[in-house]
CSV table of N, CA and C in Angstrom, one decimal:
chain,number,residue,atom,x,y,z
A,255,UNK,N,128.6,90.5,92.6
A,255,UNK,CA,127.8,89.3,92.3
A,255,UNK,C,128.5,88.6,91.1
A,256,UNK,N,128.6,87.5,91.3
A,256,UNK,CA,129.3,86.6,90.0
A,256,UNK,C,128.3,86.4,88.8
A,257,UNK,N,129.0,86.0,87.6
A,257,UNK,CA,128.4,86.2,86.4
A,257,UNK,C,127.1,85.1,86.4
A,258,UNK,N,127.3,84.5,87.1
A,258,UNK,CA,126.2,82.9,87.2
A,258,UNK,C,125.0,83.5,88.1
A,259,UNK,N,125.1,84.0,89.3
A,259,UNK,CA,124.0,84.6,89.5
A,259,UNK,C,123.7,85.7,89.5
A,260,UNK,N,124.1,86.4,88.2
A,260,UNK,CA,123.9,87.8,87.8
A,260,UNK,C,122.8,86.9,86.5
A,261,UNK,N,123.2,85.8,85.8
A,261,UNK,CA,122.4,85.7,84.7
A,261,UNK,C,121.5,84.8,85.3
A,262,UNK,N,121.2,84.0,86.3
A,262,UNK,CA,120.1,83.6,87.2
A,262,UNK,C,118.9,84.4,87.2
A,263,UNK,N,119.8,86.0,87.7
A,263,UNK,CA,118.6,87.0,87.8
A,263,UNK,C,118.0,87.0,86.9
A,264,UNK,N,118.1,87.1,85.6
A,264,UNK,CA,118.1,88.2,84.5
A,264,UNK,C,117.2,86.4,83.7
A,265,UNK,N,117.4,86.0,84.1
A,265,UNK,CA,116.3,84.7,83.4
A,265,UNK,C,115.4,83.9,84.5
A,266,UNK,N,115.0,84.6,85.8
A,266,UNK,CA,114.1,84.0,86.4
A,266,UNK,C,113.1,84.4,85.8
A,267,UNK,N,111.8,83.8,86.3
A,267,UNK,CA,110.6,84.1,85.5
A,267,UNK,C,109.6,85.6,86.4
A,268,UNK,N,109.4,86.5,86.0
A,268,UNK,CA,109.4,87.6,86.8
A,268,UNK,C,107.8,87.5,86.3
A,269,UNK,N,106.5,87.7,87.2
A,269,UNK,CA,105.2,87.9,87.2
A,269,UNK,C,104.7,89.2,87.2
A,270,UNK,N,104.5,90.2,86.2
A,270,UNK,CA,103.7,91.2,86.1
A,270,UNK,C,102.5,91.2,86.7
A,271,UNK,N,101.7,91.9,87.5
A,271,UNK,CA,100.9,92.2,88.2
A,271,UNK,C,99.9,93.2,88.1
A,272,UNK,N,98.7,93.8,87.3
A,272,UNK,CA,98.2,95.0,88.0
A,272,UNK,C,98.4,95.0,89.5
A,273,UNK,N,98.6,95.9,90.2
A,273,UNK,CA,98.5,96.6,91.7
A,273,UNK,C,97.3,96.2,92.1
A,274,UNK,N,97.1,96.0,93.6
A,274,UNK,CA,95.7,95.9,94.1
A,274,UNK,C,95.8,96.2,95.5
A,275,UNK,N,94.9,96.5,96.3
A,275,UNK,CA,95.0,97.1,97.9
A,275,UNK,C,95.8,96.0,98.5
A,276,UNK,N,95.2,94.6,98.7
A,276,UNK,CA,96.4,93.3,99.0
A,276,UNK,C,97.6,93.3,99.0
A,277,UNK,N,98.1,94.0,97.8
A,277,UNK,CA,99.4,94.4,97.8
A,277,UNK,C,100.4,95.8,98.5
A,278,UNK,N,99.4,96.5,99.1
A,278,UNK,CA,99.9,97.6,99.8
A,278,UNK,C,100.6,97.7,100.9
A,279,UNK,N,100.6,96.5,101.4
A,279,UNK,CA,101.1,96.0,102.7
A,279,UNK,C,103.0,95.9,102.0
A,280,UNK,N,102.5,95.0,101.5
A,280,UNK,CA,104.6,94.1,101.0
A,280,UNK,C,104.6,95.5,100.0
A,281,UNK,N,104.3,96.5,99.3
A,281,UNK,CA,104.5,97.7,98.8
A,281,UNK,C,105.2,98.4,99.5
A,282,UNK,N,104.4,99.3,100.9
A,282,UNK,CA,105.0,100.0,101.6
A,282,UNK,C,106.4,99.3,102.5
A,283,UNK,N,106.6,98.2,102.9
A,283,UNK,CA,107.5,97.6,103.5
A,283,UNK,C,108.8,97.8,102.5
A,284,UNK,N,108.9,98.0,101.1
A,284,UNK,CA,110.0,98.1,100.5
A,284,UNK,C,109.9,99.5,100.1
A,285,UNK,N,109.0,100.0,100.0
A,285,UNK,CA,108.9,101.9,99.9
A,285,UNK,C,109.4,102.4,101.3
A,286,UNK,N,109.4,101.9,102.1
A,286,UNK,CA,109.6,103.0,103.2
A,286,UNK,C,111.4,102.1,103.4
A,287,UNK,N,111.7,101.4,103.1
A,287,UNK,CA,113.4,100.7,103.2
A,287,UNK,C,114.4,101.4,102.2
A,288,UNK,N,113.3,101.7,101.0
A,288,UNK,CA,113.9,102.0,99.9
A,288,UNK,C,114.5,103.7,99.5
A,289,UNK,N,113.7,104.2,100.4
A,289,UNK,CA,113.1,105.4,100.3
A,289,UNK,C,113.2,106.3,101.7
A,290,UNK,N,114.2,107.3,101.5
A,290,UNK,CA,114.1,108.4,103.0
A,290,UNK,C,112.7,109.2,103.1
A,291,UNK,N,112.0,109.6,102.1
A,291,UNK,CA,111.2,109.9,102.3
A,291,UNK,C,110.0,109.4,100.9
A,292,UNK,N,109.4,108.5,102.0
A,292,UNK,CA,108.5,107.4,101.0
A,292,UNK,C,107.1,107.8,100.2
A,293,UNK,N,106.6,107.3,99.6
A,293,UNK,CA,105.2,107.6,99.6
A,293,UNK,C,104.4,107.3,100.4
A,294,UNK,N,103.3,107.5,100.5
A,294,UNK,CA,102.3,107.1,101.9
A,294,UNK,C,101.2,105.9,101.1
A,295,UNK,N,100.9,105.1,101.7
A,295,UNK,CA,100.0,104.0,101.1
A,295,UNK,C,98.6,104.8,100.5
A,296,UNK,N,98.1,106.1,101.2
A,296,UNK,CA,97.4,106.8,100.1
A,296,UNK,C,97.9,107.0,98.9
A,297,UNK,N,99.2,107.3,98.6
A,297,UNK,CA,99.2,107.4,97.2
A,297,UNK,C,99.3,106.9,96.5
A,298,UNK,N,99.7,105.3,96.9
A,298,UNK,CA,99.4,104.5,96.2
A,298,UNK,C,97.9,104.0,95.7
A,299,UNK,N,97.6,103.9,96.9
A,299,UNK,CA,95.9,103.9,96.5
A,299,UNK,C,95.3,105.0,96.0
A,300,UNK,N,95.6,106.2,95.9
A,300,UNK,CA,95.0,107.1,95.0
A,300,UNK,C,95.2,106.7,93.5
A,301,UNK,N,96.7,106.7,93.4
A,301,UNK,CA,97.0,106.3,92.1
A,301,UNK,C,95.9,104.6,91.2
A,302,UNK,N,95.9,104.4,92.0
A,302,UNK,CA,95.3,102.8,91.9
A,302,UNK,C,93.7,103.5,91.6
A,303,UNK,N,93.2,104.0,92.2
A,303,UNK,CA,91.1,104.6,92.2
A,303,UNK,C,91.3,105.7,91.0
A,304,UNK,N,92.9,106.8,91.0
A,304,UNK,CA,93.0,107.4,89.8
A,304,UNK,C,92.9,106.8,88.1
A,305,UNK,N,93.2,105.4,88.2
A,305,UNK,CA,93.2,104.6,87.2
A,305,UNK,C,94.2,105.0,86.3
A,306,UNK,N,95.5,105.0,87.4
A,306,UNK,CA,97.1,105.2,86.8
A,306,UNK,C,97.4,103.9,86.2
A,307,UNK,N,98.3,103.7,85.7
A,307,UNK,CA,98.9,102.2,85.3
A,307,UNK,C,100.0,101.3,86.5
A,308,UNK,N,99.5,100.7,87.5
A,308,UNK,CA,99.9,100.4,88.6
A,308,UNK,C,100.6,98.9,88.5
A,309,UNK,N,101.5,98.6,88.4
A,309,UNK,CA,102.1,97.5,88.3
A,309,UNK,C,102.5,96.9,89.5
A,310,UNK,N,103.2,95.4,89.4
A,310,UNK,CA,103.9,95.0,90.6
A,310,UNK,C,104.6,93.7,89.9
A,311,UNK,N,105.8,93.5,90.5
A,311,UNK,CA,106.2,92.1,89.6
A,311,UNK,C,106.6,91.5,91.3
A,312,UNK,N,106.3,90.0,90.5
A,312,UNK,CA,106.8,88.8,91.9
A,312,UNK,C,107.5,87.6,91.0
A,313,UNK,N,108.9,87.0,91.7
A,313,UNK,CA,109.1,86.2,91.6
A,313,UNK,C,108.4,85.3,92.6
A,314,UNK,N,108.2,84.0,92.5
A,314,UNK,CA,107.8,83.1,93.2
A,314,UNK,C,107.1,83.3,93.9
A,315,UNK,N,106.2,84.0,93.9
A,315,UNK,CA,104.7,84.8,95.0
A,315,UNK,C,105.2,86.0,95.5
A,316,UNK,N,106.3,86.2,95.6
A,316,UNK,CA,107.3,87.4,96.4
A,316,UNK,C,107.0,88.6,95.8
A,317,UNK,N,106.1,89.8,95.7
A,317,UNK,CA,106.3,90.7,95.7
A,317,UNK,C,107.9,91.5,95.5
A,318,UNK,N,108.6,92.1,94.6
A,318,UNK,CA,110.2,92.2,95.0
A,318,UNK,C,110.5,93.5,94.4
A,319,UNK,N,109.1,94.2,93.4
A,319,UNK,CA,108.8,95.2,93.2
A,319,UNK,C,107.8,95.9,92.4
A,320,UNK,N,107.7,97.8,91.9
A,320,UNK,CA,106.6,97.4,91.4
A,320,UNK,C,106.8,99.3,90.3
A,321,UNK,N,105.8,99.8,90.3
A,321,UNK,CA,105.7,101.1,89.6
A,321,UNK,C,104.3,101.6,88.9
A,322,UNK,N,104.3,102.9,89.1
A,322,UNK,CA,103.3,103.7,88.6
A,322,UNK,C,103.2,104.2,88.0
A,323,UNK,N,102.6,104.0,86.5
A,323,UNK,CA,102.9,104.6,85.3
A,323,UNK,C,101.5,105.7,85.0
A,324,UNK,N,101.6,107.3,84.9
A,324,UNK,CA,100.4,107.7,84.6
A,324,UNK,C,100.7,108.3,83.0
A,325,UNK,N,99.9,107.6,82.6
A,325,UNK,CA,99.7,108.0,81.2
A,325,UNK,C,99.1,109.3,81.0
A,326,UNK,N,99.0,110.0,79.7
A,326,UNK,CA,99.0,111.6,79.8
A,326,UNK,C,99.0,111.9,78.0
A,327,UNK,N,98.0,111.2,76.9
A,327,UNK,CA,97.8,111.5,75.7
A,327,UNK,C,98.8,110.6,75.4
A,328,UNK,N,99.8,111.6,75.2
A,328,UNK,CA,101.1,110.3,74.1
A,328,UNK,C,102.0,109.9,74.9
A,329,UNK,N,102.1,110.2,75.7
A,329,UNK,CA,103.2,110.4,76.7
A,329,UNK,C,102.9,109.7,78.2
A,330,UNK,N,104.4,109.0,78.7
A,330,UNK,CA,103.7,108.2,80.2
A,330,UNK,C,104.7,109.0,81.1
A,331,UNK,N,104.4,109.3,82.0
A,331,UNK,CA,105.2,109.8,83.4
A,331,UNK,C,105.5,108.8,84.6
A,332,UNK,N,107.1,108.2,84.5
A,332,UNK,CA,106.6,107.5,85.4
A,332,UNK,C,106.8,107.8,86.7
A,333,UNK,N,106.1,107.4,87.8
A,333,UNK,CA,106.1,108.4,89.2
A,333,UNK,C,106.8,107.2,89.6
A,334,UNK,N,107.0,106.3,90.0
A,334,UNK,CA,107.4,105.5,91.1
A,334,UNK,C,108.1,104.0,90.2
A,335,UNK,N,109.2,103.8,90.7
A,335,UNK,CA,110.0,102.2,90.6
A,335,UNK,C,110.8,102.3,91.5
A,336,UNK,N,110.4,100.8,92.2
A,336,UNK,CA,110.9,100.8,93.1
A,336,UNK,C,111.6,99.1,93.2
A,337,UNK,N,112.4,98.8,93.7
A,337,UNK,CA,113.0,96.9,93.7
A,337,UNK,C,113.5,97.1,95.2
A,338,UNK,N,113.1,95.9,96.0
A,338,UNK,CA,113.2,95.5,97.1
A,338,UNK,C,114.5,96.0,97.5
A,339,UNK,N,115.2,96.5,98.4
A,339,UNK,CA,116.9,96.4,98.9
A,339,UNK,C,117.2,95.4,98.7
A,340,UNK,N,116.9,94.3,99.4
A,340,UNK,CA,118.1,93.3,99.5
A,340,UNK,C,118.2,92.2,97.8
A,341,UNK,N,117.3,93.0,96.4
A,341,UNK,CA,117.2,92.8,95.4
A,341,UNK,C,117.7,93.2,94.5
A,342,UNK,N,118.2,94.9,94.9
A,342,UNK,CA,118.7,95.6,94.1
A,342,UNK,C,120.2,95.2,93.7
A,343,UNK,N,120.6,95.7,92.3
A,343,UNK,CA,121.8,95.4,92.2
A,343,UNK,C,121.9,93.7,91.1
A,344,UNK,N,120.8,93.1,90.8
A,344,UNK,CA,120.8,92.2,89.9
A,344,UNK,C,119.8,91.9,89.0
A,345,UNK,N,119.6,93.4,88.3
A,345,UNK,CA,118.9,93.7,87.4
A,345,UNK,C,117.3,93.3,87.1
A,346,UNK,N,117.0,93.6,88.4
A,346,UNK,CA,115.7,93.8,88.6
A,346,UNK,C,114.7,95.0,87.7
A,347,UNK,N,116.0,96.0,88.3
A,347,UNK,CA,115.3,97.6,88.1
A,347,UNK,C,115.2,97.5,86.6
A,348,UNK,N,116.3,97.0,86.2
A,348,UNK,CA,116.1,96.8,84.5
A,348,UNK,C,115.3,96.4,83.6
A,349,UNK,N,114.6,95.5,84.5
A,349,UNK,CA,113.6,94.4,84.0
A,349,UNK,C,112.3,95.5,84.0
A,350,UNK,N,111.9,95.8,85.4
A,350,UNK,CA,111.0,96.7,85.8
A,350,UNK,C,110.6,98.0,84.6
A,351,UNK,N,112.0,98.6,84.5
A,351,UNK,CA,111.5,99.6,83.6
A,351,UNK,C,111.8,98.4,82.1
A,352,UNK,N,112.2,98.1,81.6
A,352,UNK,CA,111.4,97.3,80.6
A,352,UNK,C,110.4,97.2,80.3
A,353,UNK,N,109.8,96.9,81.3
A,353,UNK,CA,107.9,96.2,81.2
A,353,UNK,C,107.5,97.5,81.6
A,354,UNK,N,107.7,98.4,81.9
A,354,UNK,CA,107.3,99.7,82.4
A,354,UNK,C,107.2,100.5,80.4
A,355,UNK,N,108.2,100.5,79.8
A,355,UNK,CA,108.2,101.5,78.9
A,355,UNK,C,107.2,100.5,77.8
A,356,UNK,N,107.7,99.4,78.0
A,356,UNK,CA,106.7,98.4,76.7
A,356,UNK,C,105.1,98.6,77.1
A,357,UNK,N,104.4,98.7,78.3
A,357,UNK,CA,103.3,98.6,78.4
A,357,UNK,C,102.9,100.0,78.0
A,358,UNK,N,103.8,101.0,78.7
A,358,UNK,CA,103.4,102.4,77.9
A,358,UNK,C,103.1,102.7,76.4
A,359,UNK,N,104.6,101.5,76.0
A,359,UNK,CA,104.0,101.8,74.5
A,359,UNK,C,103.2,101.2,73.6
A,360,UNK,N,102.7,100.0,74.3
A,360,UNK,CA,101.6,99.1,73.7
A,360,UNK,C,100.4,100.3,74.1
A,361,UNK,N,100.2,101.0,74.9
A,361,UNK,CA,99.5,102.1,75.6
A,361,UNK,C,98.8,103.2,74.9
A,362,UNK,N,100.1,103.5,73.7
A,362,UNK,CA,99.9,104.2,72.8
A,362,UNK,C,100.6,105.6,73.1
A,363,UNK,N,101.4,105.1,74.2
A,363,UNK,CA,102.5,106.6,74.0
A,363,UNK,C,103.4,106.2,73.5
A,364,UNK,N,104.1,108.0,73.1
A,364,UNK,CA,105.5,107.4,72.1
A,364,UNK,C,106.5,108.1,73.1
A,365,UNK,N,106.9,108.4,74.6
A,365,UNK,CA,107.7,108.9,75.0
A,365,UNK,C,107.4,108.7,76.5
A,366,UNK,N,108.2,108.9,77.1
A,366,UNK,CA,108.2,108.5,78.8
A,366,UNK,C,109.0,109.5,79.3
A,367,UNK,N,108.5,110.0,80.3
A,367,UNK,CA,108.9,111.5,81.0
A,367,UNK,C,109.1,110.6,83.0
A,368,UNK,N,110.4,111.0,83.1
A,368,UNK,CA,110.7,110.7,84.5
A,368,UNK,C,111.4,111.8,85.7
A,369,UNK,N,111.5,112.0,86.7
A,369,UNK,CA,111.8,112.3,87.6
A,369,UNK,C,112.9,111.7,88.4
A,370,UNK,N,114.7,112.4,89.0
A,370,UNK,CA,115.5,111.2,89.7
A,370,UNK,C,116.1,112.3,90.3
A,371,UNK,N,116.5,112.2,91.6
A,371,UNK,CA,117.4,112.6,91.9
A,371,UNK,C,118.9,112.8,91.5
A,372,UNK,N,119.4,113.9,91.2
A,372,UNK,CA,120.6,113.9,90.8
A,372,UNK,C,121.6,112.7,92.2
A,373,UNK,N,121.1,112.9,93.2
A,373,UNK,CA,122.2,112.1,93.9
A,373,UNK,C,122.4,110.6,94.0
A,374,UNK,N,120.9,110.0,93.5
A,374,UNK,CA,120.7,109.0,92.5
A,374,UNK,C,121.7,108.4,91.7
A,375,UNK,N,123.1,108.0,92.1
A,375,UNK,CA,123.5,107.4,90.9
A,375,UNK,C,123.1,106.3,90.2
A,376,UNK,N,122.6,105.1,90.6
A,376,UNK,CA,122.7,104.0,90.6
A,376,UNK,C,121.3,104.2,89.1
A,377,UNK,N,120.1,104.9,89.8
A,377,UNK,CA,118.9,105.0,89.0
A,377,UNK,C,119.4,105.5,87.7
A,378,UNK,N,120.5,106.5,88.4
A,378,UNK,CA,120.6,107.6,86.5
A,378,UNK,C,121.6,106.5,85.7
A,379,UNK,N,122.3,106.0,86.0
A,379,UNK,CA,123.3,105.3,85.1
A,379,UNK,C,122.1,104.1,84.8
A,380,UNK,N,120.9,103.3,85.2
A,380,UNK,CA,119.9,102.4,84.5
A,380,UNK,C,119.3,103.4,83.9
A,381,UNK,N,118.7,104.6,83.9
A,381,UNK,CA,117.9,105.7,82.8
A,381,UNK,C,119.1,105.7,81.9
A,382,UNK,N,120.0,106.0,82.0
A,382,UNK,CA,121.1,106.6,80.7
A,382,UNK,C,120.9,105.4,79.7
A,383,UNK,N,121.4,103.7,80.7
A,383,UNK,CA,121.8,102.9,80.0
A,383,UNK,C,120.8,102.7,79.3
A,384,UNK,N,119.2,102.8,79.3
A,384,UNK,CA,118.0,102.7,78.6
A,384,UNK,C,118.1,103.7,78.1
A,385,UNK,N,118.7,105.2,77.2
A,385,UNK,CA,118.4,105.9,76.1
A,385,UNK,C,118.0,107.2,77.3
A,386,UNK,N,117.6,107.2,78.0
A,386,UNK,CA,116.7,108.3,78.6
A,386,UNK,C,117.8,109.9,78.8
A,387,UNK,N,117.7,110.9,78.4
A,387,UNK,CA,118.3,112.2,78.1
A,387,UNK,C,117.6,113.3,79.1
A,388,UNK,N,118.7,114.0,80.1
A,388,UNK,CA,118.4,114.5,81.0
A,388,UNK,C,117.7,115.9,80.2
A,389,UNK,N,116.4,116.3,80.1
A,389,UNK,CA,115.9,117.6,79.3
A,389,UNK,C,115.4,118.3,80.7
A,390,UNK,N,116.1,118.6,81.6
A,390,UNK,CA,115.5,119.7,82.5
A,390,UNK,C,115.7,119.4,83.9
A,391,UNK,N,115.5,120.4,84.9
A,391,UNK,CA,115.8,120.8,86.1
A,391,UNK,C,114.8,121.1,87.0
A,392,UNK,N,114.3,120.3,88.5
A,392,UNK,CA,113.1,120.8,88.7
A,392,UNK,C,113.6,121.6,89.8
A,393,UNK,N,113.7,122.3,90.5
A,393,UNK,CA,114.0,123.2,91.3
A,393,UNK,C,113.9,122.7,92.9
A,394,UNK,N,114.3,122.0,94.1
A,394,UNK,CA,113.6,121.6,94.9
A,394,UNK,C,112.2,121.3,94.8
A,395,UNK,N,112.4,120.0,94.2
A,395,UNK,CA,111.2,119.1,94.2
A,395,UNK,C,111.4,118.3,95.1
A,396,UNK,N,112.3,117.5,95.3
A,396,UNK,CA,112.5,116.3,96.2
A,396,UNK,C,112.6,117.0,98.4
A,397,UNK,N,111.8,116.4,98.8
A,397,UNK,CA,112.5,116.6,100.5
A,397,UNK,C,113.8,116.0,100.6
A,398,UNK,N,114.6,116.3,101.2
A,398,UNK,CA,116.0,116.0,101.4
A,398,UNK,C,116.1,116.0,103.2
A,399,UNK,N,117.2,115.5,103.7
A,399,UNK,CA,117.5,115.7,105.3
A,399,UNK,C,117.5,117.6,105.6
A,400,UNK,N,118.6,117.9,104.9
A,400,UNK,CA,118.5,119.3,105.1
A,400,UNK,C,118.0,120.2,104.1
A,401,UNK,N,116.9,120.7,104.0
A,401,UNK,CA,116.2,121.3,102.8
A,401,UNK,C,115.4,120.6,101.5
A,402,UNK,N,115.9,121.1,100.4
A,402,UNK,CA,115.0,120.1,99.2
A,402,UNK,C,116.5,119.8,98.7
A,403,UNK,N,116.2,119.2,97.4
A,403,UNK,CA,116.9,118.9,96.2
A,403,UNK,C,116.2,118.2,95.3
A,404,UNK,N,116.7,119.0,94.2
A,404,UNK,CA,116.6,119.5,92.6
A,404,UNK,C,116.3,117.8,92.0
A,405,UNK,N,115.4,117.6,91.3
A,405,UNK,CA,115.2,116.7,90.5
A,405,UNK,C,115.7,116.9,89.1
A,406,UNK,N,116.1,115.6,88.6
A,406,UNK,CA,116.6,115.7,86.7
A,406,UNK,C,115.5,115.7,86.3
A,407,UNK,N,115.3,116.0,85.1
A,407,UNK,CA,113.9,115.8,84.4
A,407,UNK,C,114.4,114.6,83.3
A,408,UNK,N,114.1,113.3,83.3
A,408,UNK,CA,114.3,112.6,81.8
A,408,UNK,C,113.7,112.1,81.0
A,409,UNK,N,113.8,112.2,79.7
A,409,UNK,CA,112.7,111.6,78.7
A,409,UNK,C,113.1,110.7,77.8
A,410,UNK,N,112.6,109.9,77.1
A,410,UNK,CA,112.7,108.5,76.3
A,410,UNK,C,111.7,108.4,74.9
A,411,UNK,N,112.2,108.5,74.3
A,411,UNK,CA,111.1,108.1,72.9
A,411,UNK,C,111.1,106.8,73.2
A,412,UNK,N,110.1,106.3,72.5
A,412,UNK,CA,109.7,104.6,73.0
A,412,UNK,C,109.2,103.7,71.7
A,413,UNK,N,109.5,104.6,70.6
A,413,UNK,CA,109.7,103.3,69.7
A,413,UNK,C,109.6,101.9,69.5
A,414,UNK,N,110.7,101.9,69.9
A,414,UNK,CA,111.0,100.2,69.7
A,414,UNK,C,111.6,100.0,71.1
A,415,UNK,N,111.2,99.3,71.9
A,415,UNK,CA,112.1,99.3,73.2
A,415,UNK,C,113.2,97.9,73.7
A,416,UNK,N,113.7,98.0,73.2
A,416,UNK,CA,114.7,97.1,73.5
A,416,UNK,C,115.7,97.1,74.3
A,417,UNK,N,116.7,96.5,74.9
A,417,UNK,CA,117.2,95.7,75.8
A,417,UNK,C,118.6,96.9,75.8
């Protein structure tokens, strides 16, 4: 991507969203593209009747992605970020956890606990680049084609959240 519409991205005007059933439709369509093995539109809507912290951002009406933040005393876990495919790659995901750790910490947590696949590079080099510190190993957590694989465990103090 060239430098002109790399910084296009990165200054369009992006619309934060609570989540709503309406949106489960253009949700699952980039969860199941995004994702070998997706979440099911129940869990989204669980999460949504759980009274998780369910977000969505749209440029220009467009749905393009979104995440589920469950808070937990001081601390937020976030289960799900997700950016469209044919979005990724011009600092969507960046944005996303942005507004992902600030609402947690306006929230009143002071740390954010995540979940990535080690084969994940793309996700773990945006957690690194935001501060986030691999503290642990989940053992086959994830389904994989052939068997499971191991999840990173990462965490973030959330202080000041900056760029």
């Amino acid at each position: 991507m060239n430098v002109l519409a790399s910084l296009a991205a990165e200054l369009a005007p992006l619309e934060f969203l609570p989540m709503n059933g309406r949106d489960l439709e253009a949700i699952m369509a980039i969860e199941t593209r995004v994702y070998p093995f997706p979440w099911s539109q129940g869990n989204f809507a669980d999460s949504m009747k759980a009274g998780y912290a369910c977000w969505v951002a749209r440029e220009g009406g467009q749905l393009l992605g979104y995440m589920v933040l469950m808070p937990s005393l001081d601390e937020t876990h976030l289960l799900n970020i997700s950016v469209a495919a044919e979005r990724q790659g011009r600092g969507y995901g960046a944005r996303l956890l942005r507004f992902a750790m600030e609402v947690s910490r306006v929230g009143g947590a002071t740390s954010m606990l995540l979940e990535v696949r080690p084969s994940n590079a793309r996700a773990l080099a945006l957690y690194k680049n935001y501060g986030f510190q691999v503290i642990g190993r989940r053992k086959g957590y994830y389904p994989a084609t052939e068997g499971r694989e191991d999840a990173l465990v990462l965490r973030r103090d959330l202080g000041e959240v900056a760029a």
